[in-house]
């Protein structure tokens, strides 16, 4: 193994990440949404030995109705992870829960319990929702600044609740009739702008001190949230030079907060389309590209760029005057805007269907591994979040050909090491001495 090891997670994209990949003849479309489908995906990822699987979430059916299937959540993350605990043994499992549409005490209990039941393998992907208000009794979405203010306090409360049990709170004193020592379980008495929570939680302390925290957000507010709390940072960085600059700046922000930058892992998304030969990889890429329909491709471009393309020929560029900017645009929109100035509508449809701003690589295990290692050694990242191009050959080749190549080169362990998700990913929260000190000072 190299001194610094690469972290790998996989997005559990039930339809495949290439937007219309579910139309490929090999796709298991009849199984999408079923336990068998996510079980087989999770077990394949665990056999490969990657750190974790990741479930996104959404709070409305907009993606389904727009035929933008890559990010559609047909499996609710918390119940799905619970169902997978008995089918997996080592792999971490990250689920998304919104700070906009939930409550800290509920989230602390849900992920705390998943962590207990899985033996320390749970992770929480922290998001502020951008939709769903119609399903939660709201006429409009809260403003972005308000959502992130709530999120900062939300995560603060959740971590306090997870810390409300000392490591040695369970004394199991049968003779005295005390399973816990009440002096080692603490109220948090939080009173803030958004929440009033007494605590403590009624779930014992996590086997890994806290579930792993994950965040994806490249706006200033997102960076503030992630650099304060997250262990994994999911990033959209398709170009190496930009990724190096962003990585360097992010680590400086983390260090300025008194956190160890080496314990905060930056993981850009990557879509590897891998074949045993270059010809085989290119053939799979072409098959997936052919799955993109004109209707869905146009809808995807229109939705991601917020522009009408219904009247354009597929070989035209989108007129620049249609691509008006505003300060409220998401950072990822600017990546799409840059692509739209150079690519025809047809090219945009293919590129966006394959990847929403992430790096997409077509090649052999050796060539794709070399690019990944180049980024890793250049400090453009600490690893990657795999987006399987399709659930079929795309995912299988990624896990069965590419990951072993990285293992053979010494960048990824060939077997799991450690007792918990944190230990296996180099994210140990506290040393034993630090943990003992915290137990003394918590009141």
mmCIF file of N, CA, C and O in Angstrom, residues 10 17 35 58 95 159 163 172 233 271 276 304 346 362 393 395 434:
data_model
loop_
_atom_site.group_PDB
_atom_site.id
_atom_site.type_symbol
_atom_site.label_atom_id
_atom_site.label_comp_id
_atom_site.label_asym_id
_atom_site.label_seq_id
_atom_site.Cartn_x
_atom_site.Cartn_y
_atom_site.Cartn_z
ATOM 1 N N UNK A 10 -19.536 4.576 -3.723
ATOM 2 C CA UNK A 10 -20.321 4.379 -4.945
ATOM 3 C C UNK A 10 -21.746 4.872 -4.756
ATOM 4 O O UNK A 10 -22.420 4.505 -3.784
ATOM 5 N N UNK A 17 -26.080 5.852 -13.789
ATOM 6 C CA UNK A 17 -25.859 7.298 -13.763
ATOM 7 C C UNK A 17 -26.037 7.931 -15.138
ATOM 8 O O UNK A 17 -26.476 9.077 -15.245
ATOM 9 N N UNK A 35 -35.731 -4.812 -3.099
ATOM 10 C CA UNK A 35 -34.623 -5.154 -2.215
ATOM 11 C C UNK A 35 -33.565 -5.949 -2.962
ATOM 12 O O UNK A 35 -32.362 -5.741 -2.752
ATOM 13 N N UNK A 58 -34.766 12.413 -2.617
ATOM 14 C CA UNK A 58 -35.526 13.568 -3.080
ATOM 15 C C UNK A 58 -36.874 13.532 -2.381
ATOM 16 O O UNK A 58 -37.329 12.474 -1.940
ATOM 17 N N UNK A 95 -26.568 7.476 3.905
ATOM 18 C CA UNK A 95 -27.917 7.841 3.500
ATOM 19 C C UNK A 95 -28.135 9.331 3.607
ATOM 20 O O UNK A 95 -27.576 9.997 4.479
ATOM 21 N N UNK A 159 -24.979 16.438 16.408
ATOM 22 C CA UNK A 159 -23.698 15.983 16.959
ATOM 23 C C UNK A 159 -23.703 16.069 18.490
ATOM 24 O O UNK A 159 -23.115 15.206 19.159
ATOM 25 N N UNK A 163 -23.161 12.904 21.042
ATOM 26 C CA UNK A 163 -22.146 12.963 22.099
ATOM 27 C C UNK A 163 -22.750 12.935 23.496
ATOM 28 O O UNK A 163 -22.022 13.004 24.493
ATOM 29 N N UNK A 172 -24.316 -1.880 32.778
ATOM 30 C CA UNK A 172 -24.901 -3.221 32.848
ATOM 31 C C UNK A 172 -24.792 -3.794 34.265
ATOM 32 O O UNK A 172 -24.333 -4.921 34.473
ATOM 33 N N UNK A 233 -16.364 15.110 1.541
ATOM 34 C CA UNK A 233 -16.910 16.196 0.743
ATOM 35 C C UNK A 233 -17.072 15.691 -0.685
ATOM 36 O O UNK A 233 -16.081 15.393 -1.357
ATOM 37 N N UNK A 271 -17.379 9.078 -13.529
ATOM 38 C CA UNK A 271 -18.150 8.066 -14.251
ATOM 39 C C UNK A 271 -17.177 7.270 -15.108
ATOM 40 O O UNK A 271 -16.781 7.711 -16.191
ATOM 41 N N UNK A 276 -12.290 -4.293 -21.005
ATOM 42 C CA UNK A 276 -11.003 -5.001 -20.971
ATOM 43 C C UNK A 276 -10.038 -4.452 -22.023
ATOM 44 O O UNK A 276 -8.826 -4.494 -21.852
ATOM 45 N N UNK A 304 -31.313 21.402 -16.755
ATOM 46 C CA UNK A 304 -30.042 21.719 -16.124
ATOM 47 C C UNK A 304 -29.576 23.137 -16.427
ATOM 48 O O UNK A 304 -28.906 23.771 -15.608
ATOM 49 N N UNK A 346 -26.911 18.466 -29.643
ATOM 50 C CA UNK A 346 -26.730 17.004 -29.639
ATOM 51 C C UNK A 346 -25.578 16.599 -28.716
ATOM 52 O O UNK A 346 -25.704 15.673 -27.917
ATOM 53 N N UNK A 362 -13.526 7.060 -20.419
ATOM 54 C CA UNK A 362 -13.742 5.836 -21.194
ATOM 55 C C UNK A 362 -12.369 5.212 -21.441
ATOM 56 O O UNK A 362 -11.482 5.864 -21.997
ATOM 57 N N UNK A 393 -23.132 -3.994 -17.187
ATOM 58 C CA UNK A 393 -21.705 -4.056 -17.510
ATOM 59 C C UNK A 393 -20.949 -2.850 -16.969
ATOM 60 O O UNK A 393 -19.801 -2.969 -16.529
ATOM 61 N N UNK A 395 -21.375 -1.003 -14.185
ATOM 62 C CA UNK A 395 -21.048 -1.166 -12.771
ATOM 63 C C UNK A 395 -20.127 -2.358 -12.554
ATOM 64 O O UNK A 395 -19.151 -2.272 -11.803
ATOM 65 N N UNK A 434 -8.422 11.626 23.648
ATOM 66 C CA UNK A 434 -9.342 12.730 23.368
ATOM 67 C C UNK A 434 -10.757 12.381 23.787
ATOM 68 O O UNK A 434 -11.481 13.188 24.328
#
